[in-house]
Short mmCIF file of C-alpha atoms and ligand atoms in Angstrom, two decimals:
data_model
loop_
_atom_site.label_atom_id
_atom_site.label_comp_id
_atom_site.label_asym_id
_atom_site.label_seq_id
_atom_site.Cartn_x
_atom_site.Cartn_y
_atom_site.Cartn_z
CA UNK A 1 0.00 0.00 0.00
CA UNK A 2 1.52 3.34 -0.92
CA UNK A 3 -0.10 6.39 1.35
CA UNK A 4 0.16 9.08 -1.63
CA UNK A 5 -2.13 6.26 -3.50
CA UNK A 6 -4.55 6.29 -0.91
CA UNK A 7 -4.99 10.07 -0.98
CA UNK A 8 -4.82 10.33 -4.43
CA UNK A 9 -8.06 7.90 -3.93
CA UNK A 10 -9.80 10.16 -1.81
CA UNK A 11 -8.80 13.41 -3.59
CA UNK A 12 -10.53 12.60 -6.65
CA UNK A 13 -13.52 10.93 -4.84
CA UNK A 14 -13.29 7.55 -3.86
CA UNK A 15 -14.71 5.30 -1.52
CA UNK A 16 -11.48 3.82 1.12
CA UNK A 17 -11.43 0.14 2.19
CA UNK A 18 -11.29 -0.22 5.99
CA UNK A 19 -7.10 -1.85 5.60
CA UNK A 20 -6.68 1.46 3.62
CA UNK A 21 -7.55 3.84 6.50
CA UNK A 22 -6.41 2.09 9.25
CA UNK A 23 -2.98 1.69 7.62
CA UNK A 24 -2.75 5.52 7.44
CA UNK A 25 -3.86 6.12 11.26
CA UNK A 26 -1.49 3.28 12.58
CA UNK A 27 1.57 4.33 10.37
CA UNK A 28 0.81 7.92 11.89
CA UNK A 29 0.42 7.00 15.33
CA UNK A 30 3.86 5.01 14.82
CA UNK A 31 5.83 7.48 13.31
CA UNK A 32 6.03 5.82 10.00
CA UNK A 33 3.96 8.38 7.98
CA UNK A 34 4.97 12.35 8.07
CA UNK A 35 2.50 15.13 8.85
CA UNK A 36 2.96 15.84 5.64
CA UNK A 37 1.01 13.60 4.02
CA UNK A 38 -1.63 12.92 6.60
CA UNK A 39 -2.03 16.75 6.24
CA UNK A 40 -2.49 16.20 2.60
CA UNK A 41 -4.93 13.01 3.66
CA UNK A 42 -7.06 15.44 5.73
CA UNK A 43 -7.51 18.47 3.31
CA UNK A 44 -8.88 15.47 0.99
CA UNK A 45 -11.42 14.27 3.22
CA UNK A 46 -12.47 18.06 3.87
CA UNK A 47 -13.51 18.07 0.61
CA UNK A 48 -14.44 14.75 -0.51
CA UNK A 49 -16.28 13.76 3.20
CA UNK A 50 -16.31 10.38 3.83
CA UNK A 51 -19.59 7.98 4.00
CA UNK A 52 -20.76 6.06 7.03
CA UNK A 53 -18.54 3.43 6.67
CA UNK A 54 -15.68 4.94 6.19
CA UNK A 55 -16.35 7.09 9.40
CA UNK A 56 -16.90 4.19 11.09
CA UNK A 57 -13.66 2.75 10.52
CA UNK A 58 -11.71 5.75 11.16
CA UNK A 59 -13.98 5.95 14.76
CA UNK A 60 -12.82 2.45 15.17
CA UNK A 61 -9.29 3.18 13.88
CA UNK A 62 -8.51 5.85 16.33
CA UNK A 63 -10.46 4.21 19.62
CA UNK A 64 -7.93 0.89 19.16
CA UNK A 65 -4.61 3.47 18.99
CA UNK A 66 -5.20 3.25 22.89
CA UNK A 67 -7.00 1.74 25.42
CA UNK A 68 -10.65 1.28 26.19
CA UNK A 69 -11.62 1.73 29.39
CA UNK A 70 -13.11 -1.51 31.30
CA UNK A 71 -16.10 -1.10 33.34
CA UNK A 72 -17.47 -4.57 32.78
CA UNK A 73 -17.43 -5.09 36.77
CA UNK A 74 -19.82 -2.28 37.49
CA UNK A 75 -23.09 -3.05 37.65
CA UNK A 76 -25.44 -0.37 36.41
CA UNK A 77 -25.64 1.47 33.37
CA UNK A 78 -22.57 3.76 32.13
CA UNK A 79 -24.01 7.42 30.73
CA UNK A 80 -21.87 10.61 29.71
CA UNK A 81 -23.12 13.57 28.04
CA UNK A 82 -20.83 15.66 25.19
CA UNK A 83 -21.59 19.25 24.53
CA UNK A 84 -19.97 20.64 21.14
CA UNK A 85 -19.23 23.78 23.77
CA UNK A 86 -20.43 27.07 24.00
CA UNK A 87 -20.27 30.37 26.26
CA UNK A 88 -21.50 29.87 30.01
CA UNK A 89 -22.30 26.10 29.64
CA UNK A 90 -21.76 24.75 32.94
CA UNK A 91 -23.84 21.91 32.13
CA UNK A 92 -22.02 18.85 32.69
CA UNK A 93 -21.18 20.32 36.63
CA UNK A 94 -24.93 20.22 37.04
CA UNK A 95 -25.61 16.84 35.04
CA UNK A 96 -22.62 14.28 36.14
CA UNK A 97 -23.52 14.71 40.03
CA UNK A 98 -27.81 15.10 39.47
CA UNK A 99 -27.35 11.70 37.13
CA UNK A 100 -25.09 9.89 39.38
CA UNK A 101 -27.10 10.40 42.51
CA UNK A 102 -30.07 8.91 40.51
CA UNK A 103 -27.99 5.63 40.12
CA UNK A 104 -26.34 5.95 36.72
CA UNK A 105 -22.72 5.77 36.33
CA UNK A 106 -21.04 8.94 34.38
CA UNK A 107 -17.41 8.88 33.92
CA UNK A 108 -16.99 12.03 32.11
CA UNK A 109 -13.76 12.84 30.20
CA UNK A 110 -14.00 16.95 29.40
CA UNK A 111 -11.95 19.65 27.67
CA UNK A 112 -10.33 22.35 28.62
CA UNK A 113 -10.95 26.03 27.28
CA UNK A 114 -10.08 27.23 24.31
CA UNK A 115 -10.60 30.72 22.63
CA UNK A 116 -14.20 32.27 23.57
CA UNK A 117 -15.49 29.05 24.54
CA UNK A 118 -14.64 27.81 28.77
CA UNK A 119 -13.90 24.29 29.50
CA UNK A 120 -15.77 21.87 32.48
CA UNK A 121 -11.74 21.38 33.67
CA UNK A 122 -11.29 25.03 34.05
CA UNK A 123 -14.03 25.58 35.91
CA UNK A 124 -13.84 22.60 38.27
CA UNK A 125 -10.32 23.91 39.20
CA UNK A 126 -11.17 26.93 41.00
CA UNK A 127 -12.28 24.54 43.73
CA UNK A 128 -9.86 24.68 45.89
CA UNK A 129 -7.83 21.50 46.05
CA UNK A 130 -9.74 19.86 43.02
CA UNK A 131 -7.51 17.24 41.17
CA UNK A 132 -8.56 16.90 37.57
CA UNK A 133 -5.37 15.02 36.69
CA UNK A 134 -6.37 11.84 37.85
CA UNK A 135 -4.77 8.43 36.08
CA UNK A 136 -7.46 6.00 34.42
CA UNK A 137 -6.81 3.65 37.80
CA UNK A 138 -7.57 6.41 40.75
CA UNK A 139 -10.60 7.83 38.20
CA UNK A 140 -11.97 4.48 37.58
CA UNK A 141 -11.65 3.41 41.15
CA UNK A 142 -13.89 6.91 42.24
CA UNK A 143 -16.40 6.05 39.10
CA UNK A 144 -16.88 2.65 40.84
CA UNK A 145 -17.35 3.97 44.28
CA UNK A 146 -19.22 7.68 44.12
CA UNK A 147 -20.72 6.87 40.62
CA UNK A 148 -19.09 9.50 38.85
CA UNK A 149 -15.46 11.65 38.13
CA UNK A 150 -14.69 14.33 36.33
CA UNK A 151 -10.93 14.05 34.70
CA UNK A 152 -9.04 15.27 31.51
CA UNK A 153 -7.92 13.46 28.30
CA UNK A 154 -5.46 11.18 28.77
CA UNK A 155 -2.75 9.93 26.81
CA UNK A 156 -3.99 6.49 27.27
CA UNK A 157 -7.28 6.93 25.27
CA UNK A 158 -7.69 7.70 21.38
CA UNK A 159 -4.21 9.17 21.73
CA UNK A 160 -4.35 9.15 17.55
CA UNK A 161 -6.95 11.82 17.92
CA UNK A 162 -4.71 13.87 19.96
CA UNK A 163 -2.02 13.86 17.41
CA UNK A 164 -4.85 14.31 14.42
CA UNK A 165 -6.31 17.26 15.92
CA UNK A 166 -3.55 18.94 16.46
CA UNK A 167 -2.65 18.44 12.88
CA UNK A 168 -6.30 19.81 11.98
CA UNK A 169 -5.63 22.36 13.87
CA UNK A 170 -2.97 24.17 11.67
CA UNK A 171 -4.23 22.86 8.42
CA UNK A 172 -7.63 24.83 8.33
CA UNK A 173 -9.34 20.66 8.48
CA UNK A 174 -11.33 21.29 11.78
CA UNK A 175 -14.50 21.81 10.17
CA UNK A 176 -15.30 18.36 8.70
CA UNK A 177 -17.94 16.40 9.90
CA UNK A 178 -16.37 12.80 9.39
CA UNK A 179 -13.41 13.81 10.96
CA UNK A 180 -15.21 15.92 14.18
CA UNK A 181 -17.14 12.94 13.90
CA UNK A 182 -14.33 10.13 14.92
CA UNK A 183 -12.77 12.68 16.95
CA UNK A 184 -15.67 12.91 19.16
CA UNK A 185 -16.99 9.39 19.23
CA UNK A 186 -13.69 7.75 19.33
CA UNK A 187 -12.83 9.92 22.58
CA UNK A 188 -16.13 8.74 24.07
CA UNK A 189 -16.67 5.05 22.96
CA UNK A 190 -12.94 5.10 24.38
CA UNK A 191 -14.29 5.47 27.91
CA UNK A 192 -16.30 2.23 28.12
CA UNK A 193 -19.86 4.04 27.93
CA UNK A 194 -23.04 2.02 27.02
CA UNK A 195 -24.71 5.21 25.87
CA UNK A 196 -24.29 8.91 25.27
CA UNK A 197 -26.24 11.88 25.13
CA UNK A 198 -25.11 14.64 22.61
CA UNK A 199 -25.62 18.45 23.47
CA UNK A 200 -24.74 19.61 19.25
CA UNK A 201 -24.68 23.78 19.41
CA UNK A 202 -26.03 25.73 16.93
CA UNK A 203 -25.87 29.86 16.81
CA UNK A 204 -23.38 32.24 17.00
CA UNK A 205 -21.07 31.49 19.79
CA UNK A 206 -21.13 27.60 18.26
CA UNK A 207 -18.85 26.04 16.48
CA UNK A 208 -21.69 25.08 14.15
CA UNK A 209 -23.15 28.43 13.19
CA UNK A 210 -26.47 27.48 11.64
CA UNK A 211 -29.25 25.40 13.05
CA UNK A 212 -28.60 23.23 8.99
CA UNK A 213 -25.01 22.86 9.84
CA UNK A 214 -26.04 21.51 13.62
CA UNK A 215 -27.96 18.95 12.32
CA UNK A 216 -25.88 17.59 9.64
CA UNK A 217 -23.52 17.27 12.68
CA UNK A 218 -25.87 15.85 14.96
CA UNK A 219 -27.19 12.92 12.67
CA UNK A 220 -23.56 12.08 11.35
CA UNK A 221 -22.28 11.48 15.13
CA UNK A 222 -25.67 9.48 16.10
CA UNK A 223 -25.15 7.43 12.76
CA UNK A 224 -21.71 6.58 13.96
CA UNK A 225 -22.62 5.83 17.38
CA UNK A 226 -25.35 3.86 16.91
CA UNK A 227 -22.79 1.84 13.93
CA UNK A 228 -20.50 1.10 17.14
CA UNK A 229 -23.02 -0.12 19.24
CA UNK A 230 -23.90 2.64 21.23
CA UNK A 231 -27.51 4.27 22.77
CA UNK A 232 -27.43 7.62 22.02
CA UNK A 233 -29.68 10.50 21.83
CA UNK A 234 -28.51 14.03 20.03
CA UNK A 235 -30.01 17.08 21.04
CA UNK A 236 -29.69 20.38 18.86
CA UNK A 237 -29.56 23.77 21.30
CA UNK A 238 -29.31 26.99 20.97
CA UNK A 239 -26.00 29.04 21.14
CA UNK A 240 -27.20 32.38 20.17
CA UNK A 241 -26.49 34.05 23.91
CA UNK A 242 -24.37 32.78 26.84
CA UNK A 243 -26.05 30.25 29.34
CA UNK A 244 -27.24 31.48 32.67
CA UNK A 245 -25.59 34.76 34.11
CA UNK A 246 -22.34 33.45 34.53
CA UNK A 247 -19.79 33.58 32.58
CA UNK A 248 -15.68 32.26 33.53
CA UNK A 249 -14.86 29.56 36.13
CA UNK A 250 -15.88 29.99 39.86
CA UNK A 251 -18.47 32.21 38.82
CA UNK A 252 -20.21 28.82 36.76
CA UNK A 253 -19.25 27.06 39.34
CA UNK A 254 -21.83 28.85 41.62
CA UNK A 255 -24.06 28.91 39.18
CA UNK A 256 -24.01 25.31 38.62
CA UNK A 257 -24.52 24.61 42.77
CA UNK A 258 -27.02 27.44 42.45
CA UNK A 259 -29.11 24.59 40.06
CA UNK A 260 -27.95 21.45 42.24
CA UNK A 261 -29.59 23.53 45.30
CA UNK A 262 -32.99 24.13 43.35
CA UNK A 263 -32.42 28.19 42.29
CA UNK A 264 -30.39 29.30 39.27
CA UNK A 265 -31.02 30.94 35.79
CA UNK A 266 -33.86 29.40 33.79
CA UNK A 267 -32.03 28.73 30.47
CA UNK A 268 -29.43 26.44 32.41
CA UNK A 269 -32.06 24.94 34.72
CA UNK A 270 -33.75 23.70 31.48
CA UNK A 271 -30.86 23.01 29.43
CA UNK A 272 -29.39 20.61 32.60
CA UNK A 273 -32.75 18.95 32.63
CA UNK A 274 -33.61 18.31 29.55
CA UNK A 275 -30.19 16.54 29.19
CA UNK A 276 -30.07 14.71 31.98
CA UNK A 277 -33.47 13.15 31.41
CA UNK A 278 -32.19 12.56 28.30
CA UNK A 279 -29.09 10.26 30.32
CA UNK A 280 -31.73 8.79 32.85
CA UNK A 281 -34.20 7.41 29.72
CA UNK A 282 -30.79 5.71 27.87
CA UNK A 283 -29.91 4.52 31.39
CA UNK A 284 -33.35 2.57 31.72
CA UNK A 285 -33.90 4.63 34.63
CA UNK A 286 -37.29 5.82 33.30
CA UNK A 287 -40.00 5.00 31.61
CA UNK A 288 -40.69 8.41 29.93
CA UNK A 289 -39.69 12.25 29.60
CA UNK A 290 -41.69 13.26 32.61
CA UNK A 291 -41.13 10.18 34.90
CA UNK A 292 -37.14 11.21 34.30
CA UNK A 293 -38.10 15.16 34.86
CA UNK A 294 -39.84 14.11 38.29
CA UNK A 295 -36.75 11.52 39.52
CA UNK A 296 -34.47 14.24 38.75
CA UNK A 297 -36.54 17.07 40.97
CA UNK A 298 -36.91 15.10 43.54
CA UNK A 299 -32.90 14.33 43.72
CA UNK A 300 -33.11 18.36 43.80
CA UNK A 301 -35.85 18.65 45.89
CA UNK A 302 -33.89 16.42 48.67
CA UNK A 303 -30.35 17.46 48.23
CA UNK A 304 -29.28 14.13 46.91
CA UNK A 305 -27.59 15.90 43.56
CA UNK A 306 -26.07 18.41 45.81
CA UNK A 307 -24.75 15.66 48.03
CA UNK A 308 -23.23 14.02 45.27
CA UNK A 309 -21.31 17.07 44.31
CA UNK A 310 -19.64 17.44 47.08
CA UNK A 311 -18.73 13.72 47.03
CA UNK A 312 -17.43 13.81 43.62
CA UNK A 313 -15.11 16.97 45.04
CA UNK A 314 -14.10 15.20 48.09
CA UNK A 315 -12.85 12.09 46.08
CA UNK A 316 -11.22 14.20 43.73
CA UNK A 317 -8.80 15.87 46.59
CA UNK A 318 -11.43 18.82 46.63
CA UNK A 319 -12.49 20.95 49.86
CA UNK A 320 -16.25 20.64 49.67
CA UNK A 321 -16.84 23.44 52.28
CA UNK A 322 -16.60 25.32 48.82
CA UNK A 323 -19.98 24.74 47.94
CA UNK A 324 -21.58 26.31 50.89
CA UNK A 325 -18.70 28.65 52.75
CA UNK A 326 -18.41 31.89 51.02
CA UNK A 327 -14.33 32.02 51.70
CA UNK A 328 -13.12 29.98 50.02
CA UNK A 329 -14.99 31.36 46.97
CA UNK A 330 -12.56 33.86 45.99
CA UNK A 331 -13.74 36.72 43.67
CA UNK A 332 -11.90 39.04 41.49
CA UNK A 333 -10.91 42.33 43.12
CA UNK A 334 -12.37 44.72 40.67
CA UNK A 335 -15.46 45.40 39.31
CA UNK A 336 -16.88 47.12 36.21
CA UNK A 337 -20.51 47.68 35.46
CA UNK A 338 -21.60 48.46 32.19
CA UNK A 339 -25.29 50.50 32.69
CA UNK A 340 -27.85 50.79 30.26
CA UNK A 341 -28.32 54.45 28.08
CA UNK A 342 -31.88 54.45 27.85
CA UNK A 343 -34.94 52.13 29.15
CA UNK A 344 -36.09 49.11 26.81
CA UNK A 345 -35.85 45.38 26.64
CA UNK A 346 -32.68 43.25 26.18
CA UNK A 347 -33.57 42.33 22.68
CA UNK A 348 -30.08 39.52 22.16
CA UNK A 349 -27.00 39.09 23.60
CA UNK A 350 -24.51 37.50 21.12
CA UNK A 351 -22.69 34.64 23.07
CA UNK A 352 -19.04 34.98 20.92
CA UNK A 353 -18.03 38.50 21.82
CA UNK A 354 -19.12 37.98 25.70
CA UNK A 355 -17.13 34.80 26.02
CA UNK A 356 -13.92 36.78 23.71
CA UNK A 357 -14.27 39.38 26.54
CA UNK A 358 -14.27 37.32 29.48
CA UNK A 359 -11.33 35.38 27.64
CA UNK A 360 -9.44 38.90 27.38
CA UNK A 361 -9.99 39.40 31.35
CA UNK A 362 -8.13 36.04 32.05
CA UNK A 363 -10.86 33.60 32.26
CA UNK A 364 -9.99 31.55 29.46
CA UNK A 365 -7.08 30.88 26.95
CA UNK A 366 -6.09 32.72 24.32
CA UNK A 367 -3.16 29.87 23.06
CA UNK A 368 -3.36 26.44 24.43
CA UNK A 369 -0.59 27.59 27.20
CA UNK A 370 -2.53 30.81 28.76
CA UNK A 371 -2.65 30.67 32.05
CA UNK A 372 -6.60 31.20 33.83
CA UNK A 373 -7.66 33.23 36.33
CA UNK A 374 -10.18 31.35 37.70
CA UNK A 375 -12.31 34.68 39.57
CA UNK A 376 -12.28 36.69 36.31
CA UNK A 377 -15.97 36.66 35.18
CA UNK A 378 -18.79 38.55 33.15
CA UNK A 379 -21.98 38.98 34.43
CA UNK A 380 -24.75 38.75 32.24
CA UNK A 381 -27.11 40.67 34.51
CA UNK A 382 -29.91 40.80 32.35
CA UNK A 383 -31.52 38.27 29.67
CA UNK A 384 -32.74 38.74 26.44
CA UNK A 385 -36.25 39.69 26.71
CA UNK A 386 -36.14 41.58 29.96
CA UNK A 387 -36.70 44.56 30.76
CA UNK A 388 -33.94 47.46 31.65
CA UNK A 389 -34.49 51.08 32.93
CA UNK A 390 -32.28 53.92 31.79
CA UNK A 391 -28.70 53.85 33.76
CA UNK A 392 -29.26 49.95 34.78
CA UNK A 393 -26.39 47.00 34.91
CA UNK A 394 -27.00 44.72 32.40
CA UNK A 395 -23.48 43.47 32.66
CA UNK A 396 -20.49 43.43 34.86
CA UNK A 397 -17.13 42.67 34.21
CA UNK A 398 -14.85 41.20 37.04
CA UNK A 399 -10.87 41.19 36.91
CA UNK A 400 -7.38 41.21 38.61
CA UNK A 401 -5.68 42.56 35.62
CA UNK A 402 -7.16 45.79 33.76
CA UNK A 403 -4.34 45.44 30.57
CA UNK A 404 -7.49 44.11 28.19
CA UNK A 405 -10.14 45.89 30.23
CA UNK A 406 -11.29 48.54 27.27
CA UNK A 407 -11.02 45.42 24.39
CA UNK A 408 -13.44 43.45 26.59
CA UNK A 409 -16.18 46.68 27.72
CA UNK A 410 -16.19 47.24 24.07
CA UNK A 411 -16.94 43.53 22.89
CA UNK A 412 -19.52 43.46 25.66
CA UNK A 413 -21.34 47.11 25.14
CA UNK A 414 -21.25 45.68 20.78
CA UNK A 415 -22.86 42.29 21.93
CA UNK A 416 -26.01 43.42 24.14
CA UNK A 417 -28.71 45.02 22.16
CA UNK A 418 -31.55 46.90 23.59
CA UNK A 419 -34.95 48.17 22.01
CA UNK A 420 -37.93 49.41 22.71
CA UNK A 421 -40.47 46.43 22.17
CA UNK A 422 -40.18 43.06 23.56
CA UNK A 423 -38.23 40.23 21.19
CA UNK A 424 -39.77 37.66 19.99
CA UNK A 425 -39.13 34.89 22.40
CA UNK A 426 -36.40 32.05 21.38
CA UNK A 427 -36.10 28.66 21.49
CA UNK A 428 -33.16 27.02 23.80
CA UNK A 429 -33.74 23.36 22.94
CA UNK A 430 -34.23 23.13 18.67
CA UNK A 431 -34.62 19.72 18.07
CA UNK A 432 -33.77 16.09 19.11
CA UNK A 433 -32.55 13.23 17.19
CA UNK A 434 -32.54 9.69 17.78
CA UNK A 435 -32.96 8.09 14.61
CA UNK A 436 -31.75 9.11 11.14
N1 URA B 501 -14.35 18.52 19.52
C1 URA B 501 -13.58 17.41 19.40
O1 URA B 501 -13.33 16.70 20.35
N2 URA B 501 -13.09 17.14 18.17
C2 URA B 501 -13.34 17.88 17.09
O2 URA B 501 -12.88 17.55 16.03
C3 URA B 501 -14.13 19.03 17.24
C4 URA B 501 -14.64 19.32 18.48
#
């Protein structure tokens, strides 16, 4: 097999045989084929796509370049939710502990920040103490005994997509479905799940920018999936304006325990439940959308989620006192609030430029090696479709370090629009797929 045959097959079209692309992701992995010419490989497929099959090999291709993780002695089912990411979506802080105390296993594997979008590991770390560093034996040893752990990728799992991605990443090949496809599958069929639910964002502050493009998405990676012998359920949401009020790392953080205690913002409160009865009906742990709603109140309702949160940090080296002692919740030690010019309604709130401007205060990453500040936050005091007298907050901006201060007030003053008339009121969850 030569490999400039193989993407001379793809450039002008064709179908590949399974031996044909798992010979170019081993030789890779190994060393024995240059950047070079996978880059060339991977501009080919971002043109010429590939077909189920072919995605299904490459899934397959990258989940046996490591290990799989073996939870064949727990008995119970094994959920985890993935979330294409977006601005203020502390979702999976809210959904791994309110799933687990409800007798589902979730080992979750997250991301870190990148850019204008924050990352579940990120966040997690401003409690004080958390270890998200965890090896596969201490993570699956607290997965086995509190139900769930959050931890970051490994070297041990899918370590071809590490390797891959990076390549993507400086040859303009992110944006292909097959290969965001086997990225994202072959990272979470990796961790020994039975099932998965799939959070696919669509708006502005999404990686997919149209509700089209979302869906496309969201039926390739249920397609593939399903083809490996997963459950799994795809959601399509809305990522038009940041999620809840909060916006950085502690600040979700509260927001998140703000939900676990029965309060918080109604976008995340609905978003976090609509997922996680999503988890509970793959787990078998329902019979239908409302019985799962009710279970998961009443693990609200008698601090059972909220328990389990504080477990999960306590395992993970965490101080729990965090959650209710307002200490050790340290906040930034300057505040900026950015007031309204006239009285109206918040007509939108675009979700890239508020995460950018949080970013710029030191809440998330600019390069891969930028260091956080885990109390620098925006407020989004007011949502779209409230109403705001003349001189009011609508947002606030929270920081140690004032360098980017007038770069971030400006992205945040262009992202907030106000009118006159109420907006029409938006949809958070689009659509959900399950077969296609
Ligand atoms: N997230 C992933 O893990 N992989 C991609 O390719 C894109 C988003």
């Amino acid at each position: 097999m030569r490999v400039a045959d193989i993407i001379a097959q793809k450039r002008d079209g064709g179908k590949l045989a399974a031996d044909q692309i798992r010979f170019l992701v081993d030789g890779y992995v190994q060393g024995r084929i240059p950047d070079y010419q996978i880059s060339s490989f991977l501009m080919a497929v971002y043109f010429r796509s590939m077909d189920d099959e072919e995605t299904v090999v490459l899934t397959r291709a990258i989940i046996d370049s490591g290990i799989i993780m073996d939870f064949s002695r727990l008995e119970g089912p094994i959920i985890d939710k993935h979330s294409t990411g977006g601005v203020g979506d502390k979702t999976s802080l809210v959904i791994a502990p309110l799933v687990a105390s409800c007798g589902v296993f979730v080992p979750m594997i997250s991301g870190r920040g990148l850019g204008h979008t924050g990352g579940t590991l990120d966040k997690l770390e401003s409690i004080p103490g958390f270890n998200a560093n965890l090896s596969l034996k201490e993570f699956k040893e607290i997965v086995r005994r509190v139900k769930s752990a959050l931890i970051g990728q490994t070297g041990d799992l899918a370590p071809a997509d590490k390797k891959l991605y990076a390549l993507r990443d400086v040859t303009a090949t992110v944006e292909s479905v097959p290969l965001i496809v086997a990225s994202i599958i072959s990272k979470k069929v990796a961790e020994g799940i039975h099932g998965l639910v799939l959070d696919v964002k669509a708006g502005s502050g999404a990686f997919m920018k149209t509700w089209e493009h979302a869906r496309v998405l969201a039926q390739a990676l249920v397609r593939t999936a399903r083809l490996l012998g997963k459950k799994v359920t795809a959601l399509i949401t809305s990522m038009e304006e940041p999620l809840g009020h909060a916006v950085g790392n502690a600040v979700e953080v509260a927001e998140a325990v703000d939900v676990l205690k029965g309060a918080g913002p109604e976008d995340l409160k609905e978003l976090s439940f609509t997922l996680a009865a999503e988890m509970l009906l793959l787990a078998g742990k329902a019979r239908n959308f409302d019985d799962a709603r009710h279970v998961l109140e009443q693990r609200i309702a008698d601090g059972g989620a909220l328990r389990k949160f504080c477990e999960i940090i306590a395992a993970q080296g965490g101080d729990p006192r965090a959650i209710d002692d307002g200490p050790l919740w340290a906040r930034a030690s300057h505040r900026y609030e950015i007031k309204s010019p006239r009285k109206g309604f918040i007509q939108s709130i675009k979700a890239e430029p508020i995460g950018k401007a949080a970013m710029l205060l030191g809440a998330g990453r600019e390069t891969v090696d930028s260091k956080i500040d885990h109390t620098a936050a925006v407020w989004v005091c007011k949502k779209s479709g409230e109403e705001i007298g003349g001189n009011e907050v609508y947002c606030a901006l929270e920081f140690n370090d004032d360098r980017r201060l007038q770069e971030a007030i400006a992205l945040v003053e262009g992202a907030v629009v106000i009118g006159e008339a109420p907006p029409e009121p938006t949809k958070l969850i689009l659509e959900r797929i399950v077969e296609c």
